[in-house]
Coordinates of N, CA and C in Angstrom, one line a residue:
Chain A
Q1 N -5.2 -11.8 15.6 CA -4.7 -10.6 14.8 C -3.5 -11.1 14.0
T2 N -3.6 -10.9 12.7 CA -2.4 -11.2 11.8 C -1.4 -10.2 11.8
V3 N -0.1 -10.6 12.1 CA 1.0 -9.7 12.1 C 2.0 -10.1 11.2
V4 N 2.5 -9.1 10.4 CA 3.5 -9.4 9.4 C 4.8 -8.7 9.8
T5 N 5.9 -9.4 9.9 CA 7.1 -9.0 10.5 C 8.3 -8.8 9.5
Q6 N 9.0 -7.7 9.5 CA 10.1 -7.5 8.7 C 11.3 -7.0 9.6
E7 N 12.5 -7.2 9.2 CA 13.6 -6.7 9.9 C 13.5 -5.1 10.1
P8 N 13.7 -4.6 11.3 CA 13.5 -3.1 11.5 C 14.5 -2.4 10.7
S9 N 15.7 -2.9 10.6 CA 16.8 -2.1 9.9 C 17.8 -3.1 9.4
L10 N 18.4 -2.8 8.2 CA 19.5 -3.5 7.6 C 20.5 -2.5 7.0
T11 N 21.7 -2.9 6.9 CA 22.8 -2.1 6.3 C 23.5 -2.9 5.2
V12 N 23.7 -2.4 4.1 CA 24.5 -3.0 3.0 C 25.5 -2.1 2.4
S13 N 26.6 -2.6 2.0 CA 27.6 -1.8 1.4 C 27.4 -1.5 0.0
P14 N 27.8 -0.4 -0.6 CA 27.6 -0.1 -2.0 C 28.1 -1.3 -2.8
G15 N 27.3 -1.8 -3.8 CA 27.7 -2.9 -4.6 C 27.4 -4.3 -4.0
G16 N 27.0 -4.2 -2.7 CA 26.8 -5.5 -2.0 C 25.4 -6.1 -2.3
T17 N 25.1 -7.2 -1.6 CA 23.8 -7.9 -1.8 C 23.2 -8.0 -0.4
V18 N 21.9 -7.8 -0.3 CA 21.2 -7.9 0.9 C 19.7 -8.5 0.6
T19 N 19.3 -9.3 1.6 CA 18.0 -9.9 1.5 C 17.1 -9.4 2.6
L20 N 16.0 -8.9 2.3 CA 15.0 -8.5 3.3 C 13.9 -9.5 3.3
T21 N 13.4 -9.8 4.5 CA 12.4 -10.9 4.6 C 11.1 -10.4 5.2
C22 N 10.0 -11.2 5.0 CA 8.6 -10.8 5.4 C 8.0 -12.1 5.9
A23 N 7.6 -12.1 7.2 CA 7.1 -13.3 7.8 C 5.7 -13.0 8.4
S24 N 4.9 -14.1 8.5 CA 3.6 -14.0 9.0 C 3.4 -14.8 10.3
N25 N 2.7 -14.3 11.3 CA 2.5 -15.1 12.5 C 1.4 -16.1 12.3
S26 N 0.8 -16.2 11.2 CA -0.2 -17.2 10.9 C 0.2 -18.4 10.1
G27 N 1.6 -18.4 9.9 CA 2.2 -19.6 9.2 C 3.1 -19.2 8.2
A28 N 3.6 -20.1 7.4 CA 4.5 -19.9 6.3 C 3.9 -19.0 5.3
V29 N 4.7 -18.1 4.7 CA 4.2 -17.3 3.6 C 4.3 -18.1 2.3
T30 N 3.3 -18.1 1.5 CA 3.3 -18.9 0.3 C 2.9 -18.0 -0.9
G31 N 2.8 -18.6 -2.1 CA 2.4 -17.8 -3.2 C 0.9 -17.3 -3.0
D32 N 0.2 -18.1 -2.3 CA -1.2 -17.6 -2.1 C -1.4 -16.4 -1.2
N33 N -0.2 -15.9 -0.6 CA -0.2 -14.6 0.0 C 0.1 -13.5 -0.9
Y34 N 0.5 -13.8 -2.2 CA 0.7 -12.8 -3.2 C 1.6 -11.7 -2.7
P35 N 2.8 -12.0 -2.2 CA 3.6 -10.9 -1.6 C 3.9 -9.8 -2.6
N36 N 3.7 -8.6 -2.1 CA 4.1 -7.3 -2.8 C 5.2 -6.7 -2.0
W37 N 6.1 -6.0 -2.7 CA 7.2 -5.2 -2.1 C 7.1 -3.8 -2.6
F38 N 7.4 -2.8 -1.7 CA 7.4 -1.4 -2.0 C 8.6 -0.8 -1.4
Q39 N 9.2 0.3 -2.2 CA 10.2 1.1 -1.7 C 9.6 2.5 -1.4
Q40 N 10.0 3.1 -0.3 CA 9.5 4.4 0.0 C 10.6 5.4 0.5
K41 N 10.7 6.5 -0.1 CA 11.6 7.5 0.3 C 10.9 8.6 1.0
P42 N 11.5 9.5 1.9 CA 10.8 10.5 2.6 C 10.0 11.4 1.7
G43 N 8.8 11.6 2.1 CA 7.9 12.6 1.4 C 7.4 12.1 0.1
Q44 N 7.5 10.8 -0.2 CA 7.1 10.2 -1.4 C 6.1 9.1 -1.2
P45 N 5.2 8.9 -2.2 CA 4.3 7.7 -2.1 C 5.2 6.4 -2.2
P46 N 4.7 5.3 -1.8 CA 5.4 4.0 -2.0 C 5.6 3.8 -3.5
R47 N 6.7 3.2 -3.8 CA 7.0 2.9 -5.2 C 6.9 1.3 -5.3
P48 N 6.0 0.8 -6.1 CA 5.9 -0.6 -6.3 C 7.2 -1.2 -6.9
L49 N 7.6 -2.4 -6.3 CA 8.8 -3.1 -6.9 C 8.4 -4.5 -7.4
I50 N 7.7 -5.2 -6.6 CA 7.4 -6.6 -6.8 C 6.0 -6.9 -6.5
Y51 N 5.3 -7.8 -7.3 CA 4.0 -8.3 -7.0 C 3.9 -9.8 -7.2
S52 N 3.0 -10.4 -6.6 CA 2.8 -11.9 -6.7 C 4.2 -12.6 -6.5
T53 N 4.9 -12.4 -5.4 CA 6.1 -13.0 -5.1 C 7.3 -12.5 -5.8
S54 N 7.3 -12.6 -7.2 CA 8.5 -12.4 -7.9 C 8.3 -11.6 -9.2
Y55 N 7.2 -11.2 -9.5 CA 6.9 -10.4 -10.7 C 7.3 -8.9 -10.5
T56 N 8.0 -8.4 -11.5 CA 8.5 -7.1 -11.4 C 7.7 -6.2 -12.4
Y57 N 7.7 -4.9 -12.1 CA 7.1 -3.9 -13.0 C 8.1 -3.4 -14.0
S58 N 7.7 -2.8 -15.0 CA 8.6 -2.3 -16.1 C 9.6 -1.3 -15.5
S59 N 9.2 -0.6 -14.4 CA 10.1 0.4 -13.8 C 11.0 -0.2 -12.7
T60 N 10.9 -1.4 -12.4 CA 11.6 -2.0 -11.4 C 13.1 -2.2 -11.8
P61 N 14.1 -1.7 -11.1 CA 15.5 -1.9 -11.5 C 15.8 -3.4 -11.4
A62 N 16.5 -3.9 -12.4 CA 16.9 -5.3 -12.5 C 17.6 -5.8 -11.2
R63 N 18.2 -5.0 -10.4 CA 18.9 -5.5 -9.2 C 18.0 -5.9 -8.1
F64 N 16.6 -5.7 -8.3 CA 15.7 -6.1 -7.3 C 15.0 -7.4 -7.7
S65 N 14.9 -8.4 -6.8 CA 14.2 -9.6 -7.2 C 13.4 -10.1 -5.9
G66 N 12.3 -10.9 -6.2 CA 11.5 -11.4 -5.1 C 11.4 -12.9 -5.2
S67 N 11.3 -13.5 -4.0 CA 11.2 -15.0 -3.9 C 10.5 -15.4 -2.6
L68 N 10.4 -16.7 -2.4 CA 10.0 -17.3 -1.2 C 11.2 -18.1 -0.7
F69 N 11.5 -18.0 0.6 CA 12.6 -18.7 1.2 C 12.3 -18.9 2.7
G70 N 12.4 -20.2 3.1 CA 12.3 -20.5 4.4 C 11.0 -20.1 5.1
G71 N 9.9 -20.2 4.3 CA 8.6 -19.8 4.9 C 8.3 -18.4 4.9
K72 N 9.2 -17.6 4.3 CA 9.0 -16.1 4.2 C 9.1 -15.7 2.8
A73 N 8.5 -14.5 2.6 CA 8.7 -13.7 1.3 C 10.1 -13.0 1.4
A74 N 10.8 -12.9 0.4 CA 12.1 -12.3 0.4 C 12.3 -11.3 -0.7
L75 N 12.9 -10.2 -0.5 CA 13.3 -9.2 -1.5 C 14.8 -9.1 -1.4
T76 N 15.5 -9.4 -2.6 CA 16.9 -9.4 -2.6 C 17.3 -8.3 -3.6
L77 N 18.3 -7.5 -3.0 CA 18.9 -6.4 -3.8 C 20.4 -6.8 -4.1
S78 N 20.7 -6.9 -5.3 CA 22.0 -7.3 -5.7 C 22.7 -6.2 -6.4
G79 N 23.8 -5.7 -5.8 CA 24.5 -4.6 -6.3 C 23.9 -3.3 -5.9
A80 N 23.9 -3.1 -4.6 CA 23.2 -1.9 -4.0 C 23.8 -0.6 -4.4
Q81 N 23.0 0.3 -4.7 CA 23.3 1.7 -5.1 C 23.0 2.6 -3.9
P82 N 23.6 3.8 -3.9 CA 23.3 4.8 -2.8 C 21.8 5.2 -2.9
E83 N 21.2 5.2 -4.1 CA 19.8 5.6 -4.2 C 18.9 4.5 -3.7
D84 N 19.4 3.4 -3.3 CA 18.5 2.3 -2.8 C 18.2 2.5 -1.3
E85 N 18.9 3.5 -0.7 CA 18.7 3.8 0.7 C 17.3 4.3 0.9
A86 N 16.4 3.6 1.7 CA 15.0 3.8 1.7 C 14.4 2.9 2.7
D87 N 13.0 3.1 2.9 CA 12.2 2.1 3.7 C 11.6 1.2 2.7
Y88 N 11.5 -0.1 3.1 CA 10.9 -1.1 2.3 C 9.8 -1.8 3.0
Y89 N 8.7 -2.0 2.3 CA 7.5 -2.6 3.0 C 7.1 -3.8 2.2
C90 N 6.7 -4.9 2.8 CA 6.0 -6.0 2.2 C 4.5 -5.9 2.5
L91 N 3.7 -6.5 1.7 CA 2.3 -6.6 1.8 C 1.8 -8.0 1.5
L92 N 1.1 -8.6 2.3 CA 0.6 -10.0 2.1 C -0.9 -10.0 2.1
S93 N -1.5 -10.9 1.3 CA -2.9 -11.1 1.2 C -3.3 -12.3 2.2
F94 N -4.4 -12.1 2.8 CA -4.9 -13.2 3.7 C -6.3 -13.6 3.3
G95 N -6.5 -13.8 2.0 CA -7.8 -14.2 1.5 C -8.9 -13.2 1.6
G96 N -8.5 -11.9 1.5 CA -9.5 -10.9 1.6 C -8.7 -9.7 2.1
P97 N -8.6 -9.5 3.4 CA -7.7 -8.4 3.9 C -6.2 -8.6 3.5
W98 N -5.6 -7.5 3.4 CA -4.2 -7.5 3.2 C -3.5 -6.9 4.4
V99 N -2.2 -7.2 4.7 CA -1.6 -6.6 5.9 C -0.1 -6.3 5.5
F100 N 0.2 -5.1 5.8 CA 1.6 -4.6 5.6 C 2.5 -5.0 6.7
G101 N 3.8 -5.3 6.3 CA 4.8 -5.5 7.4 C 5.1 -4.1 7.9
G102 N 5.9 -4.1 9.0 CA 6.3 -2.9 9.7 C 7.3 -2.1 9.0
G103 N 7.9 -2.6 8.0 CA 8.9 -1.9 7.2 C 10.4 -2.2 7.7
T104 N 11.3 -2.1 6.7 CA 12.7 -2.3 6.9 C 13.4 -1.0 6.5
K105 N 14.2 -0.4 7.3 CA 15.0 0.8 6.9 C 16.3 0.3 6.4
L106 N 16.5 0.5 5.2 CA 17.8 0.0 4.5 C 18.8 1.2 4.4
T107 N 19.9 0.9 5.0 CA 21.0 1.9 4.8 C 22.1 1.4 3.9
V108 N 22.5 2.2 3.0 CA 23.6 1.8 2.1 C 24.8 2.6 2.5
L109 N 25.8 1.9 3.1 CA 26.9 2.6 3.7 C 28.2 1.7 3.7
Chain B
V1 N -1.6 4.6 -15.7 CA -2.9 5.1 -15.1 C -2.5 6.2 -14.2
Q2 N -3.1 7.4 -14.5 CA -2.9 8.6 -13.6 C -4.0 8.6 -12.6
I3 N -3.6 8.7 -11.3 CA -4.6 8.7 -10.2 C -4.4 10.0 -9.5
Q4 N -5.6 10.7 -9.3 CA -5.6 11.9 -8.5 C -6.6 11.7 -7.3
Q5 N -6.2 12.3 -6.2 CA -7.1 12.2 -5.1 C -7.2 13.5 -4.4
W6 N -8.3 13.7 -3.6 CA -8.5 14.9 -2.9 C -9.5 14.7 -1.7
G7 N -9.6 15.6 -0.8 CA -10.5 15.6 0.3 C -10.1 16.6 1.3
A8 N -11.0 16.7 2.3 CA -10.7 17.7 3.4 C -9.4 17.2 4.2
G9 N -8.6 18.2 4.5 CA -7.4 17.9 5.2 C -7.4 18.1 6.7
L10 N -8.4 18.8 7.2 CA -8.5 19.0 8.6 C -9.8 18.7 9.2
L11 N -9.9 17.8 10.1 CA -11.2 17.4 10.7 C -11.1 17.5 12.2
K12 N -12.2 17.6 12.8 CA -12.4 17.6 14.3 C -12.7 16.2 14.7
P13 N -12.4 15.8 16.0 CA -12.8 14.5 16.5 C -14.3 14.3 16.3
S14 N -14.6 13.1 16.0 CA -16.0 12.6 15.8 C -16.6 12.9 14.4
E15 N -15.8 13.7 13.6 CA -16.3 13.9 12.3 C -16.0 12.8 11.3
T16 N -16.5 12.9 10.1 CA -16.3 11.8 9.1 C -15.3 12.2 8.0
L17 N -14.3 11.4 7.8 CA -13.3 11.6 6.8 C -13.9 11.2 5.5
S18 N -13.7 12.0 4.5 CA -14.2 11.7 3.1 C -13.1 12.0 2.1
L19 N -12.7 11.1 1.3 CA -11.7 11.3 0.3 C -12.2 10.7 -1.0
T20 N -11.7 11.3 -2.1 CA -12.1 10.9 -3.4 C -10.9 10.6 -4.3
C21 N -11.0 9.6 -5.1 CA -9.8 9.2 -6.0 C -10.5 9.1 -7.3
T22 N -9.7 9.6 -8.4 CA -10.2 9.4 -9.7 C -9.1 9.0 -10.7
V23 N -9.5 8.3 -11.7 CA -8.6 7.9 -12.7 C -8.9 8.6 -14.0
D24 N -7.8 8.8 -14.8 CA -8.0 9.6 -16.0 C -8.7 8.9 -17.1
D25 N -8.9 7.6 -17.0 CA -9.4 6.8 -18.1 C -10.4 5.8 -17.5
I26 N -11.7 5.7 -18.0 CA -12.6 4.8 -17.5 C -12.2 3.4 -17.5
R27 N -11.4 3.1 -18.5 CA -10.9 1.7 -18.6 C -10.0 1.3 -17.4
G28 N -9.4 2.4 -16.7 CA -8.6 2.1 -15.6 C -9.5 1.7 -14.4
L29 N -10.7 2.1 -14.3 CA -11.6 1.8 -13.2 C -12.0 0.4 -13.2
W30 N -12.2 -0.2 -14.4 CA -12.8 -1.5 -14.4 C -11.7 -2.6 -14.3
G31 N -12.1 -3.7 -13.9 CA -11.2 -4.9 -13.9 C -10.1 -4.8 -12.9
A32 N -10.1 -3.9 -12.0 CA -9.0 -3.8 -11.0 C -9.6 -3.5 -9.6
Y33 N -8.9 -3.9 -8.6 CA -9.2 -3.5 -7.2 C -8.7 -2.1 -7.0
W34 N -9.5 -1.4 -6.2 CA -9.1 -0.1 -5.8 C -9.0 0.0 -4.3
G35 N -7.8 0.3 -3.8 CA -7.6 0.2 -2.3 C -7.2 1.6 -1.7
W36 N -7.4 1.6 -0.4 CA -7.0 2.8 0.4 C -6.0 2.3 1.4
I37 N -4.9 3.0 1.5 CA -3.8 2.8 2.4 C -3.5 4.1 3.2
R38 N -3.1 4.0 4.5 CA -2.8 5.2 5.2 C -1.5 5.0 5.9
Q39 N -0.8 6.2 6.2 CA 0.4 6.2 6.9 C 0.5 7.3 7.9
P40 N 0.4 7.0 9.2 CA 0.6 8.1 10.2 C 1.9 8.7 10.1
P41 N 2.1 10.0 10.5 CA 3.4 10.6 10.5 C 4.5 9.8 11.1
G42 N 5.5 9.6 10.4 CA 6.7 8.9 10.9 C 6.5 7.4 11.2
R43 N 5.4 6.8 10.7 CA 5.1 5.4 10.9 C 5.0 4.6 9.6
G44 N 4.6 3.4 9.8 CA 4.5 2.5 8.6 C 3.1 2.6 7.9
L45 N 3.0 1.8 6.8 CA 1.9 1.7 6.0 C 0.8 0.8 6.7
E46 N -0.4 1.2 6.5 CA -1.6 0.4 7.0 C -2.6 0.3 5.9
W47 N -2.9 -1.0 5.5 CA -4.0 -1.3 4.5 C -5.4 -1.0 5.2
I48 N -6.2 -0.2 4.5 CA -7.5 0.1 5.0 C -8.6 -0.8 4.4
G49 N -8.5 -1.0 3.1 CA -9.6 -1.8 2.5 C -9.4 -1.7 1.0
E50 N -10.2 -2.5 0.2 CA -10.3 -2.4 -1.3 C -11.6 -2.8 -1.8
T51 N -11.9 -2.4 -3.0 CA -13.2 -2.7 -3.7 C -12.9 -3.0 -5.1
I52 N -13.8 -3.7 -5.7 CA -13.8 -3.9 -7.2 C -15.2 -3.9 -7.7
Y53 N -15.4 -3.4 -8.9 CA -16.8 -3.3 -9.4 C -17.4 -4.7 -9.5
G54 N -18.5 -4.9 -9.0 CA -19.3 -6.1 -9.1 C -18.8 -7.2 -8.2
R55 N -17.8 -7.0 -7.4 CA -17.4 -8.2 -6.6 C -17.2 -7.9 -5.2
G56 N -17.6 -6.8 -4.7 CA -17.6 -6.6 -3.2 C -16.4 -5.9 -2.8
T57 N -16.3 -5.8 -1.4 CA -15.3 -5.0 -0.7 C -14.7 -5.8 0.4
A58 N -13.4 -5.6 0.7 CA -12.7 -6.2 1.9 C -12.2 -5.0 2.7
Y59 N -12.3 -5.2 4.0 CA -11.8 -4.2 4.9 C -10.8 -4.7 6.0
S60 N -9.9 -3.9 6.5 CA -9.1 -4.3 7.6 C -10.0 -4.5 8.8
P61 N -9.8 -5.7 9.5 CA -10.7 -6.0 10.7 C -10.7 -4.8 11.7
S62 N -9.6 -4.1 11.8 CA -9.5 -3.2 12.9 C -10.3 -1.9 12.5
L63 N -10.6 -1.7 11.3 CA -11.3 -0.5 10.9 C -12.7 -0.8 10.3
R64 N -13.0 -2.0 10.2 CA -14.3 -2.4 9.5 C -15.5 -1.7 10.0
S65 N -15.6 -1.5 11.2 CA -16.8 -0.9 11.8 C -17.0 0.6 11.4
R66 N -15.9 1.2 10.9 CA -16.0 2.6 10.7 C -15.8 3.0 9.2
V67 N -15.4 2.1 8.4 CA -15.0 2.5 7.0 C -16.0 1.9 5.9
T68 N -16.1 2.8 4.9 CA -16.8 2.4 3.7 C -16.0 2.8 2.5
I69 N -15.8 1.9 1.6 CA -15.2 2.2 0.3 C -16.2 1.9 -0.8
S70 N -16.3 2.8 -1.8 CA -17.3 2.6 -2.8 C -16.8 3.2 -4.1
L71 N -17.5 2.8 -5.2 CA -17.2 3.2 -6.5 C -18.3 4.0 -7.2
D72 N -18.0 5.0 -8.0 CA -19.0 5.5 -8.9 C -18.5 5.5 -10.3
T73 N -18.9 4.5 -11.1 CA -18.4 4.3 -12.4 C -18.8 5.4 -13.4
S74 N -19.9 6.1 -13.1 CA -20.3 7.2 -14.0 C -19.3 8.3 -13.9
K75 N -18.6 8.4 -12.8 CA -17.7 9.5 -12.6 C -16.2 9.1 -12.6
N76 N -16.0 7.8 -12.7 CA -14.6 7.3 -12.6 C -14.0 7.6 -11.3
Q77 N -14.8 7.4 -10.2 CA -14.3 7.9 -8.9 C -14.4 6.7 -7.9
V78 N -13.5 6.8 -6.9 CA -13.5 5.8 -5.8 C -13.6 6.7 -4.5
F79 N -14.3 6.2 -3.5 CA -14.5 7.0 -2.4 C -14.1 6.2 -1.1
L80 N -13.6 7.0 -0.1 CA -13.3 6.4 1.2 C -14.0 7.3 2.2
K81 N -14.8 6.7 3.1 CA -15.4 7.3 4.2 C -15.0 6.6 5.5
L82 N -14.6 7.4 6.5 CA -14.2 6.9 7.8 C -14.9 7.7 8.9
T83 N -15.7 7.1 9.6 CA -16.6 7.8 10.6 C -15.9 7.9 11.9
S84 N -16.4 8.8 12.7 CA -16.0 9.0 14.1 C -14.5 9.1 14.3
V85 N -13.8 9.9 13.5 CA -12.4 10.0 13.5 C -11.9 10.5 14.9
T86 N -10.7 10.1 15.2 CA -10.0 10.6 16.4 C -8.6 11.0 15.9
P87 N -7.7 11.7 16.8 CA -6.4 12.0 16.4 C -5.6 10.9 16.0
A88 N -5.8 9.6 16.4 CA -5.2 8.5 15.9 C -5.4 8.2 14.4
D89 N -6.4 8.8 13.8 CA -6.6 8.6 12.3 C -5.8 9.7 11.5
T90 N -5.0 10.5 12.2 CA -4.2 11.5 11.5 C -3.2 10.7 10.6
A91 N -3.1 11.0 9.3 CA -2.3 10.2 8.5 C -2.3 10.7 7.1
V92 N -1.3 10.3 6.3 CA -1.4 10.5 4.8 C -2.2 9.3 4.2
Y93 N -3.2 9.6 3.5 CA -4.1 8.6 3.0 C -3.8 8.4 1.5
Y94 N -3.6 7.2 1.0 CA -3.2 7.0 -0.4 C -4.4 6.1 -1.0
C95 N -4.7 6.4 -2.3 CA -5.5 5.6 -3.1 C -4.6 4.8 -4.0
A96 N -4.9 3.5 -4.3 CA -4.0 2.7 -5.1 C -4.8 1.7 -5.9
R97 N -4.3 1.4 -7.1 CA -5.0 0.5 -8.0 C -4.3 -0.8 -8.1
R98 N -5.0 -1.9 -8.1 CA -4.5 -3.3 -8.1 C -5.1 -4.2 -9.1
P99 N -4.5 -4.1 -10.3 CA -5.0 -5.2 -11.3 C -4.4 -6.5 -10.9
T100 N -3.2 -6.6 -10.5 CA -2.5 -7.8 -9.9 C -1.9 -7.3 -8.6
G101 N -0.8 -6.6 -8.7 CA -0.2 -5.9 -7.5 C -0.7 -4.5 -7.5
Y102 N -0.4 -3.9 -6.3 CA -0.7 -2.5 -6.1 C 0.3 -1.6 -6.9
G103 N 0.1 -1.5 -8.2 CA 1.1 -0.9 -9.1 C 0.9 0.6 -9.3
S104 N -0.2 1.2 -9.0 CA -0.4 2.7 -9.3 C -0.9 3.3 -8.0
W105 N -0.3 4.4 -7.6 CA -0.7 5.1 -6.4 C -1.0 6.6 -6.7
G106 N -1.9 7.1 -5.9 CA -2.1 8.5 -5.9 C -1.0 9.2 -5.1
Q107 N -1.1 10.5 -5.1 CA 0.0 11.3 -4.5 C -0.1 11.4 -3.0
G108 N -1.2 11.0 -2.4 CA -1.4 11.0 -1.0 C -2.1 12.3 -0.6
T109 N -3.0 12.2 0.5 CA -3.6 13.3 1.1 C -3.4 13.3 2.6
L110 N -2.8 14.3 3.1 CA -2.6 14.4 4.6 C -4.0 14.9 5.2
V111 N -4.4 14.0 6.1 CA -5.6 14.3 6.9 C -5.2 14.5 8.4
T112 N -5.5 15.6 8.9 CA -5.2 15.9 10.3 C -6.5 16.0 11.1
V113 N -6.5 15.2 12.3 CA -7.6 15.3 13.1 C -7.2 16.0 14.5
S114 N -7.8 17.1 14.7 CA -7.4 17.9 15.9 C -8.6 18.8 16.3
S115 N -8.7 18.9 17.6 CA -9.8 19.8 18.1 C -9.3 21.3 18.2

C-alpha cells in the first residue's frame, strides 16, 4: 500500500519562510508523480496552489512555490501571512491512482 | 469552469451512494480528467478515483471493489456510485476537474451513513 507522508504540523512566524514536504514510501518523489499542493481552511473546499511539481495557478499567491528536494516534493511559503494559516495537502500520482498525503497543519504565529 | 454537485445526504448502511457533478460548459467536460475525492469529518483528503472521456477510469485500490465513476456527455454530468456503504463512508465528497492539476472543485456534498 502506497503511503504519502507530510509533517503533521509546522509553525512559521509572520513574514518568515517555511517548507512543507511530501514523501512516498515507494521511493523518491519525482516529476513523474506530478505533485499537486492544496490549501484548505475550515469549512471550505481545498484550494489548488501547485500542480506538476512547480506550476502555479493564476490565483496562487506569488509567495507559494513548489519544487523537488531530497527525494521529496516541497511547498515553500516565503513571507508568511496570517491568512496562510491552514491545512496543506499534497497529492501524488502513481501511474493511475493518486494518493493524498495526510496533511500539514500550518500555524502562523 | 463552474462545477456543481448534488446527491442524497443521508444513507443507511448497505445502501448505494450516488452523487452527480455537472459543469456549466460542455467544453469543460472534454479533454480533462474528472475525479472524486472525499474527506471524513475532521480528517484528511482521500482520492477515490477519476475518469476521462474515451480513456478509461482509475480507482483507489482500497475502494475499487465498490466504486464506479462514469460520464454522460449528453448531460455534461459526472457520476459517482459507491455500493454497500457503512458509517466509515461518512464524508464530504468533492468532484474535481483535472486538465493538468486538480484546479477546479465542486463545493462538496456531505454524505452521512447512519442507521
